[in-house]
PDB file of C-alpha atoms in Angstrom:
ATOM      1  CA  VAL Y   1      38.057   4.807 -15.727  1.00  0.00           C
ATOM      2  CA  VAL Y   2      38.146   5.220 -12.022  1.00  0.00           C
ATOM      3  CA  ARG Y   3      37.272   2.275  -9.281  1.00  0.00           C
ATOM      4  CA  SER Y   4      33.667   2.761  -8.543  1.00  0.00           C
ATOM      5  CA  ALA Y   5      32.419   6.394 -10.378  1.00  0.00           C
ATOM      6  CA  VAL Y   6      29.544   6.483 -11.526  1.00  0.00           C
ATOM      7  CA  ALA Y   7      27.426   9.589 -11.922  1.00  0.00           C
ATOM      8  CA  GLY Y   8      23.434   9.795 -14.211  1.00  0.00           C
ATOM      9  CA  PHE Y   9      21.698   7.408 -14.472  1.00  0.00           C
ATOM     10  CA  GLN Y  10      18.719   8.447 -12.314  1.00  0.00           C
ATOM     11  CA  LEU Y  11      15.894   5.760 -13.109  1.00  0.00           C
ATOM     12  CA  THR Y  12      12.344   6.761 -12.623  1.00  0.00           C
ATOM     13  CA  ASN Y  13       8.498   5.118 -12.826  1.00  0.00           C
ATOM     14  CA  ASP Y  14       7.528   6.183 -17.366  1.00  0.00           C
ATOM     15  CA  ALA Y  15       5.055   9.120 -16.987  1.00  0.00           C
ATOM     16  CA  THR Y  16       3.109   6.744 -20.431  1.00  0.00           C
ATOM     17  CA  THR Y  17       3.688   2.819 -18.462  1.00  0.00           C
ATOM     18  CA  PRO Y  18       4.439   3.486 -14.969  1.00  0.00           C
ATOM     19  CA  ALA Y  19       4.067   0.447 -14.140  1.00  0.00           C
ATOM     20  CA  SER Y  20       5.839  -1.630 -16.784  1.00  0.00           C
ATOM     21  CA  VAL Y  21       8.768   1.111 -17.974  1.00  0.00           C
ATOM     22  CA  LEU Y  22      11.731   2.289 -16.648  1.00  0.00           C
ATOM     23  CA  ASP Y  23      12.831   6.117 -18.114  1.00  0.00           C
ATOM     24  CA  ILE Y  24      16.781   5.842 -17.522  1.00  0.00           C
ATOM     25  CA  GLY Y  25      18.977   8.916 -17.866  1.00  0.00           C
ATOM     26  CA  ALA Y  26      21.905   9.163 -19.528  1.00  0.00           C
ATOM     27  CA  GLY Y  27      24.982   9.026 -16.842  1.00  0.00           C
ATOM     28  CA  GLN Y  28      29.145   8.051 -17.053  1.00  0.00           C
ATOM     29  CA  CYS Y  29      29.827   4.427 -14.438  1.00  0.00           C
ATOM     30  CA  ALA Y  30      33.056   2.075 -14.515  1.00  0.00           C
ATOM     31  CA  ASP Y  31      31.982  -1.137 -14.894  1.00  0.00           C
ATOM     32  CA  ASP Y  32      32.417  -3.537 -11.864  1.00  0.00           C
ATOM     33  CA  SER Y  33      36.635  -4.418 -12.926  1.00  0.00           C
ATOM     34  CA  ALA Y  34      36.948  -1.649 -13.414  1.00  0.00           C
ATOM     35  CA  ALA Y  35      38.326  -2.196 -17.167  1.00  0.00           C
ATOM     36  CA  VAL Y  36      35.376   0.200 -18.795  1.00  0.00           C
ATOM     37  CA  TRP Y  37      33.523   3.528 -18.894  1.00  0.00           C
ATOM     38  CA  ILE Y  38      29.802   2.390 -19.693  1.00  0.00           C
ATOM     39  CA  SER Y  39      28.011   6.555 -21.067  1.00  0.00           C
ATOM     40  CA  THR Y  40      25.212   6.855 -22.134  1.00  0.00           C
ATOM     41  CA  SER Y  41      23.850  10.611 -23.765  1.00  0.00           C
ATOM     42  CA  ALA Y  42      20.021  10.032 -24.028  1.00  0.00           C
ATOM     43  CA  THR Y  43      16.935   8.575 -21.524  1.00  0.00           C
ATOM     44  CA  PHE Y  44      16.397   4.900 -22.068  1.00  0.00           C
ATOM     45  CA  TYR Y  45      13.019   3.653 -22.597  1.00  0.00           C
ATOM     46  CA  ALA Y  46      13.799  -0.169 -20.074  1.00  0.00           C
ATOM     47  CA  SER Y  47      10.417  -2.269 -20.813  1.00  0.00           C
ATOM     48  CA  THR Y  48       9.636  -5.432 -18.004  1.00  0.00           C
ATOM     49  CA  GLY Y  49       7.055  -6.065 -21.434  1.00  0.00           C
ATOM     50  CA  GLY Y  50       9.883  -9.050 -22.824  1.00  0.00           C
ATOM     51  CA  ALA Y  51      13.780 -10.302 -23.612  1.00  0.00           C
ATOM     52  CA  TRP Y  52      15.925  -8.500 -24.083  1.00  0.00           C
ATOM     53  CA  THR Y  53      16.444  -6.167 -26.628  1.00  0.00           C
ATOM     54  CA  ALA Y  54      19.497  -3.159 -27.612  1.00  0.00           C
ATOM     55  CA  GLY Y  55      18.713  -0.240 -28.535  1.00  0.00           C
ATOM     56  CA  ALA Y  56      17.189   3.353 -26.087  1.00  0.00           C
ATOM     57  CA  GLY Y  57      13.939   3.506 -27.327  1.00  0.00           C
ATOM     58  CA  THR Y  58      11.274   6.217 -27.361  1.00  0.00           C
ATOM     59  CA  SER Y  59       8.660   5.996 -24.747  1.00  0.00           C
ATOM     60  CA  ALA Y  60       5.921   5.472 -26.502  1.00  0.00           C
ATOM     61  CA  ALA Y  61       8.158   2.849 -27.900  1.00  0.00           C
ATOM     62  CA  PRO Y  62       9.633   1.221 -25.252  1.00  0.00           C
ATOM     63  CA  VAL Y  63      12.499  -1.276 -25.301  1.00  0.00           C
ATOM     64  CA  ASN Y  64      11.879  -4.669 -23.658  1.00  0.00           C
ATOM     65  CA  LYS Y  65      15.154  -5.467 -21.259  1.00  0.00           C
ATOM     66  CA  MET Y  66      14.795  -8.406 -19.076  1.00  0.00           C
ATOM     67  CA  GLY Y  67      17.841 -10.577 -18.092  1.00  0.00           C
ATOM     68  CA  THR Y  68      18.641 -13.794 -20.531  1.00  0.00           C
ATOM     69  CA  GLY Y  69      15.480 -16.532 -19.030  1.00  0.00           C
ATOM     70  CA  LEU Y  70      13.704 -13.831 -17.126  1.00  0.00           C
ATOM     71  CA  THR Y  71      10.091 -13.037 -17.531  1.00  0.00           C
ATOM     72  CA  VAL Y  72       8.721 -10.777 -15.575  1.00  0.00           C
ATOM     73  CA  ALA Y  73       6.899 -11.519 -11.702  1.00  0.00           C
ATOM     74  CA  ALA Y  74       4.966 -10.534  -8.781  1.00  0.00           C
ATOM     75  CA  SER Y  75       6.385  -9.316  -5.515  1.00  0.00           C
ATOM     76  CA  THR Y  76       9.973  -9.467  -7.088  1.00  0.00           C
ATOM     77  CA  TRP Y  77      13.153  -7.397  -7.020  1.00  0.00           C
ATOM     78  CA  TYR Y  78      14.513  -5.977 -10.123  1.00  0.00           C
ATOM     79  CA  HIS Y  79      18.557  -4.816 -10.396  1.00  0.00           C
ATOM     80  CA  VAL Y  80      19.171  -2.749 -13.451  1.00  0.00           C
ATOM     81  CA  PHE Y  81      22.380  -2.942 -14.547  1.00  0.00           C
ATOM     82  CA  ALA Y  82      24.497  -0.533 -17.660  1.00  0.00           C
ATOM     83  CA  ILE Y  83      26.094  -2.880 -19.920  1.00  0.00           C
ATOM     84  CA  VAL Y  84      28.015  -2.697 -22.934  1.00  0.00           C
ATOM     85  CA  ASN Y  85      26.958  -5.445 -25.426  1.00  0.00           C
ATOM     86  CA  ALA Y  86      28.083  -6.023 -29.279  1.00  0.00           C
ATOM     87  CA  GLY Y  87      30.634  -2.483 -28.838  1.00  0.00           C
ATOM     88  CA  ALA Y  88      27.797  -0.439 -27.523  1.00  0.00           C
ATOM     89  CA  ALA Y  89      26.441   1.036 -24.250  1.00  0.00           C
ATOM     90  CA  ASP Y  90      22.956  -0.114 -23.079  1.00  0.00           C
ATOM     91  CA  PHE Y  91      21.117  -1.090 -19.907  1.00  0.00           C
ATOM     92  CA  TYR Y  92      18.674  -4.505 -18.744  1.00  0.00           C
ATOM     93  CA  PHE Y  93      17.024  -5.920 -15.168  1.00  0.00           C
ATOM     94  CA  ASP Y  94      18.265  -8.898 -13.966  1.00  0.00           C
ATOM     95  CA  THR Y  95      17.657 -10.633 -10.869  1.00  0.00           C
ATOM     96  CA  SER Y  96      20.967 -11.823  -9.864  1.00  0.00           C
ATOM     97  CA  ALA Y  97      22.812  -8.686  -8.015  1.00  0.00           C
ATOM     98  CA  THR Y  98      26.088 -10.322 -10.047  1.00  0.00           C
ATOM     99  CA  ALA Y  99      24.319  -9.873 -12.987  1.00  0.00           C
ATOM    100  CA  ALA Y 100      24.157 -13.276 -13.683  1.00  0.00           C
ATOM    101  CA  ASN Y 101      22.214 -12.900 -16.431  1.00  0.00           C
ATOM    102  CA  ALA Y 102      23.349 -10.582 -18.617  1.00  0.00           C
ATOM    103  CA  PRO Y 103      22.403 -10.543 -22.699  1.00  0.00           C
ATOM    104  CA  THR Y 104      24.835 -12.611 -24.166  1.00  0.00           C
ATOM    105  CA  GLY Y 105      27.597 -10.537 -25.946  1.00  0.00           C
ATOM    106  CA  THR Y 106      27.496  -8.200 -22.619  1.00  0.00           C
ATOM    107  CA  THR Y 107      30.974  -7.592 -22.069  1.00  0.00           C
ATOM    108  CA  ALA Y 108      30.451  -5.155 -19.032  1.00  0.00           C
ATOM    109  CA  HIS Y 109      28.363  -3.998 -15.934  1.00  0.00           C
ATOM    110  CA  ARG Y 110      27.506  -1.985 -13.464  1.00  0.00           C
ATOM    111  CA  ARG Y 111      24.479  -1.841 -11.322  1.00  0.00           C
ATOM    112  CA  VAL Y 112      22.845   1.366 -11.027  1.00  0.00           C
ATOM    113  CA  GLY Y 113      19.304   0.907  -9.422  1.00  0.00           C
ATOM    114  CA  SER Y 114      16.722  -1.219  -8.397  1.00  0.00           C
ATOM    115  CA  VAL Y 115      13.487  -1.863  -8.695  1.00  0.00           C
ATOM    116  CA  LEU Y 116      10.919  -3.865  -7.180  1.00  0.00           C
ATOM    117  CA  THR Y 117       7.221  -4.787  -8.696  1.00  0.00           C
ATOM    118  CA  ASN Y 118       4.020  -5.394  -7.201  1.00  0.00           C
ATOM    119  CA  ALA Y 119       2.243  -8.348  -6.289  1.00  0.00           C
ATOM    120  CA  SER Y 120      -0.084  -7.782  -9.603  1.00  0.00           C
ATOM    121  CA  SER Y 121       4.055  -7.842 -11.352  1.00  0.00           C
ATOM    122  CA  GLN Y 122       3.575  -3.958 -11.958  1.00  0.00           C
ATOM    123  CA  ILE Y 123       7.581  -1.314 -11.734  1.00  0.00           C
ATOM    124  CA  LEU Y 124       6.170  -0.083  -8.225  1.00  0.00           C
ATOM    125  CA  GLY Y 125       6.148   3.980  -7.974  1.00  0.00           C
ATOM    126  CA  PHE Y 126       9.140   5.220  -6.216  1.00  0.00           C
ATOM    127  CA  THR Y 127      11.808   8.120  -6.728  1.00  0.00           C
ATOM    128  CA  GLN Y 128      14.801   8.168  -7.130  1.00  0.00           C
ATOM    129  CA  VAL Y 129      17.434  11.611  -5.882  1.00  0.00           C
ATOM    130  CA  LEU Y 130      20.893  11.607  -6.914  1.00  0.00           C
ATOM    131  CA  THR Y 131      23.543  12.504  -4.512  1.00  0.00           C
ATOM    132  CA  GLY Y 132      26.824  12.214  -5.702  1.00  0.00           C
ATOM    133  CA  GLY Y 133      27.655   8.828  -7.417  1.00  0.00           C
ATOM    134  CA  GLY Y 134      24.837   7.272  -4.366  1.00  0.00           C
ATOM    135  CA  ALA Y 135      21.276   7.545  -4.512  1.00  0.00           C
ATOM    136  CA  PHE Y 136      18.371   8.349  -1.999  1.00  0.00           C
ATOM    137  CA  VAL Y 137      15.003   6.072  -2.984  1.00  0.00           C
ATOM    138  CA  TYR Y 138      11.746   6.642  -1.656  1.00  0.00           C
ATOM    139  CA  TRP Y 139       8.058   4.597  -2.732  1.00  0.00           C
ATOM    140  CA  ASN Y 140       5.769   6.599  -3.125  1.00  0.00           C
ATOM    141  CA  ALA Y 141       3.627   4.402  -0.533  1.00  0.00           C
ATOM    142  CA  VAL Y 142       5.111   3.022   2.769  1.00  0.00           C
ATOM    143  CA  ALA Y 143       5.705  -0.752   3.087  1.00  0.00           C
ATOM    144  CA  THR Y 144       4.180  -1.909   5.727  1.00  0.00           C
ATOM    145  CA  ASP Y 145       6.622  -4.538   6.587  1.00  0.00           C
ATOM    146  CA  TYR Y 146       5.711  -5.896   9.807  1.00  0.00           C
ATOM    147  CA  GLN Y 147       2.620  -5.752  12.284  1.00  0.00           C
ATOM    148  CA  GLY Y 148       2.063  -7.659  14.793  1.00  0.00           C
ATOM    149  CA  THR Y 149       3.701 -10.076  17.890  1.00  0.00           C
ATOM    150  CA  ALA Y 150       7.761 -10.499  17.001  1.00  0.00           C
ATOM    151  CA  THR Y 151       8.906 -13.350  17.406  1.00  0.00           C
ATOM    152  CA  SER Y 152      12.109 -11.657  19.391  1.00  0.00           C
ATOM    153  CA  THR Y 153      13.143 -13.005  22.234  1.00  0.00           C
ATOM    154  CA  THR Y 154      15.234 -11.621  25.103  1.00  0.00           C
ATOM    155  CA  THR Y 155      18.558 -13.404  24.206  1.00  0.00           C
ATOM    156  CA  ALA Y 156      17.987 -13.340  20.603  1.00  0.00           C
ATOM    157  CA  ARG Y 157      17.090 -10.532  17.639  1.00  0.00           C
ATOM    158  CA  GLN Y 158      14.612 -11.061  14.843  1.00  0.00           C
ATOM    159  CA  LEU Y 159      15.735 -10.136  11.517  1.00  0.00           C
ATOM    160  CA  ILE Y 160      12.866  -8.894   9.243  1.00  0.00           C
ATOM    161  CA  THR Y 161      13.054  -8.689   6.413  1.00  0.00           C
ATOM    162  CA  LEU Y 162      11.983  -4.511   4.684  1.00  0.00           C
ATOM    163  CA  SER Y 163      11.105  -3.198   1.053  1.00  0.00           C
ATOM    164  CA  VAL Y 164      14.623  -2.851   0.054  1.00  0.00           C
ATOM    165  CA  PRO Y 165      16.737  -4.447  -2.361  1.00  0.00           C
ATOM    166  CA  ASN Y 166      18.607  -7.774  -1.017  1.00  0.00           C
ATOM    167  CA  GLY Y 167      21.783  -7.991  -2.503  1.00  0.00           C
ATOM    168  CA  PRO Y 168      23.364  -4.829  -2.720  1.00  0.00           C
ATOM    169  CA  THR Y 169      24.667  -2.951   0.090  1.00  0.00           C
ATOM    170  CA  VAL Y 170      22.093  -0.576   1.080  1.00  0.00           C
ATOM    171  CA  ARG Y 171      20.582   1.638   4.378  1.00  0.00           C
ATOM    172  CA  PRO Y 172      16.861   1.278   5.426  1.00  0.00           C
ATOM    173  CA  LEU Y 173      14.794   4.331   5.971  1.00  0.00           C
ATOM    174  CA  VAL Y 174      12.599   3.033   8.395  1.00  0.00           C
ATOM    175  CA  ARG Y 175       9.941   3.565  11.178  1.00  0.00           C
ATOM    176  CA  VAL Y 176       9.579   1.054  13.553  1.00  0.00           C
ATOM    177  CA  ALA Y 177       7.356   2.024  16.297  1.00  0.00           C
ATOM    178  CA  SER Y 178       6.652  -1.500  19.546  1.00  0.00           C
ATOM    179  CA  TYR Y 179       3.059  -1.227  21.638  1.00  0.00           C
ATOM    180  CA  ASN Y 180       5.364  -1.571  24.068  1.00  0.00           C
ATOM    181  CA  ALA Y 181       6.558   0.346  27.183  1.00  0.00           C
ATOM    182  CA  GLN Y 182       9.529  -1.974  26.499  1.00  0.00           C
ATOM    183  CA  PRO Y 183      13.151  -0.753  24.754  1.00  0.00           C
ATOM    184  CA  PHE Y 184      14.000  -2.974  21.859  1.00  0.00           C
ATOM    185  CA  VAL Y 185      16.837  -2.585  19.303  1.00  0.00           C
ATOM    186  CA  LEU Y 186      18.037  -2.169  15.785  1.00  0.00           C
ATOM    187  CA  SER Y 187      20.425  -3.712  14.744  1.00  0.00           C
ATOM    188  CA  SER Y 188      22.306  -4.620  11.814  1.00  0.00           C
ATOM    189  CA  PRO Y 189      22.506  -7.845  10.682  1.00  0.00           C
ATOM    190  CA  LEU Y 190      26.355  -7.334  10.013  1.00  0.00           C
ATOM    191  CA  MET Y 191      26.631  -6.475  13.265  1.00  0.00           C
ATOM    192  CA  PRO Y 192      26.812  -8.391  16.128  1.00  0.00           C
ATOM    193  CA  ASP Y 193      22.974  -9.849  18.115  1.00  0.00           C
ATOM    194  CA  VAL Y 194      22.893  -7.301  21.204  1.00  0.00           C
ATOM    195  CA  ALA Y 195      20.403  -7.327  24.134  1.00  0.00           C
ATOM    196  CA  PRO Y 196      19.495  -3.383  24.734  1.00  0.00           C
ATOM    197  CA  SER Y 197      21.307  -1.577  27.719  1.00  0.00           C
ATOM    198  CA  GLY Y 198      17.005  -0.548  29.371  1.00  0.00           C
ATOM    199  CA  ASN Y 199      18.348   3.444  30.739  1.00  0.00           C
ATOM    200  CA  THR Y 200      21.277   2.674  31.849  1.00  0.00           C
ATOM    201  CA  ASN Y 201      23.405   2.781  28.534  1.00  0.00           C
ATOM    202  CA  PRO Y 202      21.851   3.231  25.457  1.00  0.00           C
ATOM    203  CA  GLU Y 203      24.349   5.492  23.788  1.00  0.00           C
ATOM    204  CA  GLN Y 204      26.490   2.581  24.404  1.00  0.00           C
ATOM    205  CA  SER Y 205      24.503  -0.079  21.866  1.00  0.00           C
ATOM    206  CA  PRO Y 206      26.047  -1.302  18.838  1.00  0.00           C
ATOM    207  CA  GLY Y 207      22.356  -0.225  17.343  1.00  0.00           C
ATOM    208  CA  TRP Y 208      19.998   2.207  16.830  1.00  0.00           C
ATOM    209  CA  GLU Y 209      17.678   1.585  20.944  1.00  0.00           C
ATOM    210  CA  ALA Y 210      14.997   3.024  21.925  1.00  0.00           C
ATOM    211  CA  GLY Y 211      11.795   2.507  24.043  1.00  0.00           C
ATOM    212  CA  GLY Y 212       8.605   1.162  22.932  1.00  0.00           C
ATOM    213  CA  ALA Y 213       5.627   3.411  24.116  1.00  0.00           C
ATOM    214  CA  SER Y 214       2.048   3.673  21.842  1.00  0.00           C
ATOM    215  CA  SER Y 215       3.300   6.051  19.976  1.00  0.00           C
ATOM    216  CA  GLY Y 216       6.586   5.647  19.656  1.00  0.00           C
ATOM    217  CA  GLY Y 217       7.302   5.625  15.925  1.00  0.00           C
ATOM    218  CA  ARG Y 218      10.835   6.753  15.211  1.00  0.00           C
ATOM    219  CA  ALA Y 219      13.449   6.718  12.099  1.00  0.00           C
ATOM    220  CA  TYR Y 220      16.325   5.723  11.595  1.00  0.00           C
ATOM    221  CA  GLY Y 221      19.194   5.614   8.240  1.00  0.00           C
ATOM    222  CA  GLN Y 222      22.275   4.736   8.971  1.00  0.00           C
ATOM    223  CA  ILE Y 223      22.004   0.648   9.473  1.00  0.00           C
ATOM    224  CA  VAL Y 224      24.191  -1.231   6.395  1.00  0.00           C
ATOM    225  CA  THR Y 225      22.672  -4.457   5.380  1.00  0.00           C
ATOM    226  CA  THR Y 226      23.700  -6.386   2.479  1.00  0.00           C
ATOM    227  CA  THR Y 227      20.420  -9.246   2.594  1.00  0.00           C
ATOM    228  CA  GLY Y 228      17.545  -6.847   2.406  1.00  0.00           C
ATOM    229  CA  GLN Y 229      16.796  -7.303   6.485  1.00  0.00           C
ATOM    230  CA  ILE Y 230      17.509  -5.805   9.587  1.00  0.00           C
ATOM    231  CA  GLY Y 231      17.834  -7.076  13.199  1.00  0.00           C
ATOM    232  CA  PHE Y 232      15.656  -6.325  15.851  1.00  0.00           C
ATOM    233  CA  ARG Y 233      15.297  -7.140  20.046  1.00  0.00           C
ATOM    234  CA  SER Y 234      13.003  -5.924  22.070  1.00  0.00           C
ATOM    235  CA  ALA Y 235      13.288  -6.043  26.211  1.00  0.00           C
ATOM    236  CA  ILE Y 236      10.720  -8.425  26.467  1.00  0.00           C
ATOM    237  CA  SER Y 237       9.510 -11.617  24.526  1.00  0.00           C
ATOM    238  CA  GLY Y 238       6.995 -11.249  22.068  1.00  0.00           C
ATOM    239  CA  PRO Y 239       6.415  -7.769  21.150  1.00  0.00           C
ATOM    240  CA  THR Y 240       4.129  -6.178  18.854  1.00  0.00           C
ATOM    241  CA  ILE Y 241       5.236  -3.490  16.692  1.00  0.00           C
ATOM    242  CA  GLY Y 242       5.418  -1.874  13.243  1.00  0.00           C
ATOM    243  CA  VAL Y 243       8.010  -1.579  10.150  1.00  0.00           C
ATOM    244  CA  PHE Y 244       7.171   0.660   8.339  1.00  0.00           C
ATOM    245  CA  THR Y 245      10.137   1.091   5.237  1.00  0.00           C
ATOM    246  CA  PHE Y 246       9.332   4.381   3.438  1.00  0.00           C
ATOM    247  CA  GLY Y 247      12.884   3.774   1.245  1.00  0.00           C
ATOM    248  CA  TYR Y 248      16.376   3.833   1.346  1.00  0.00           C
ATOM    249  CA  ILE Y 249      19.912   5.312   0.328  1.00  0.00           C
ATOM    250  CA  ASP Y 250      22.021   2.607  -2.572  1.00  0.00           C
ATOM    251  CA  ASP Y 251      25.208   3.861  -2.036  1.00  0.00           C
ATOM    252  CA  ARG Y 252      25.244   1.978  -6.706  1.00  0.00           C
ATOM    253  CA  GLY Y 253      28.684   0.703  -5.598  1.00  0.00           C
ATOM    254  CA  ALA Y 254      29.389   4.169  -4.812  1.00  0.00           C
ATOM    255  CA  GLY Y 255      33.576   4.115  -2.810  1.00  0.00           C
ATOM    256  CA  ALA Y 256      33.241  -0.586  -2.843  1.00  0.00           C
TER     257      ALA Y 256
END
């Protein structure tokens, strides 16, 4: 077993029932303990409709894959785990990024992706593009994660929750607009909180720094977070901003 190796397991909204069924393609991976190799050769059709049941199913007859004690809920992240259960490779959905609700009989597990439900408990539409062991995930509709007056001050940043998983290490793909003509900094919660440097040395900020303007939309995708948040700090208190998430990069534990 090669530690952290993962390939395949592409996640797709099912063509027939995209709001409640996830298609999980064939793949292989090392489990989280780097002791077990998990491999599948067929597509699994995984439904959020009920308690976990073993097997792959079909698009017309998907198999329920909710973790122990879980039912599908609104506006909730579900992590997709490849598992070995009763000696066979399978999958299930868990609200825990550490597989706390794995089905009874699970002896190995590895997170291979995540999905988000909307206010009606439906799986949001997305496109996942595999890149080596990781994946780019793009939302079908850009998420407006913050719009209005920021609570950040000149002395402290504001942490803004994004439409990206909370728990795994991901890199958000966001556009941030500041509607005040003032510089601002975006930073990872894992990094120190720093003030914008203005026009003096913006390239030296430990984050992404840009000038604010009415047309100040920017794209940035290399801030790392494990909390599903991004840090925002402006040169003025209470600026008017918009934060729009169009996806994220998920390494799926590759290289961990």
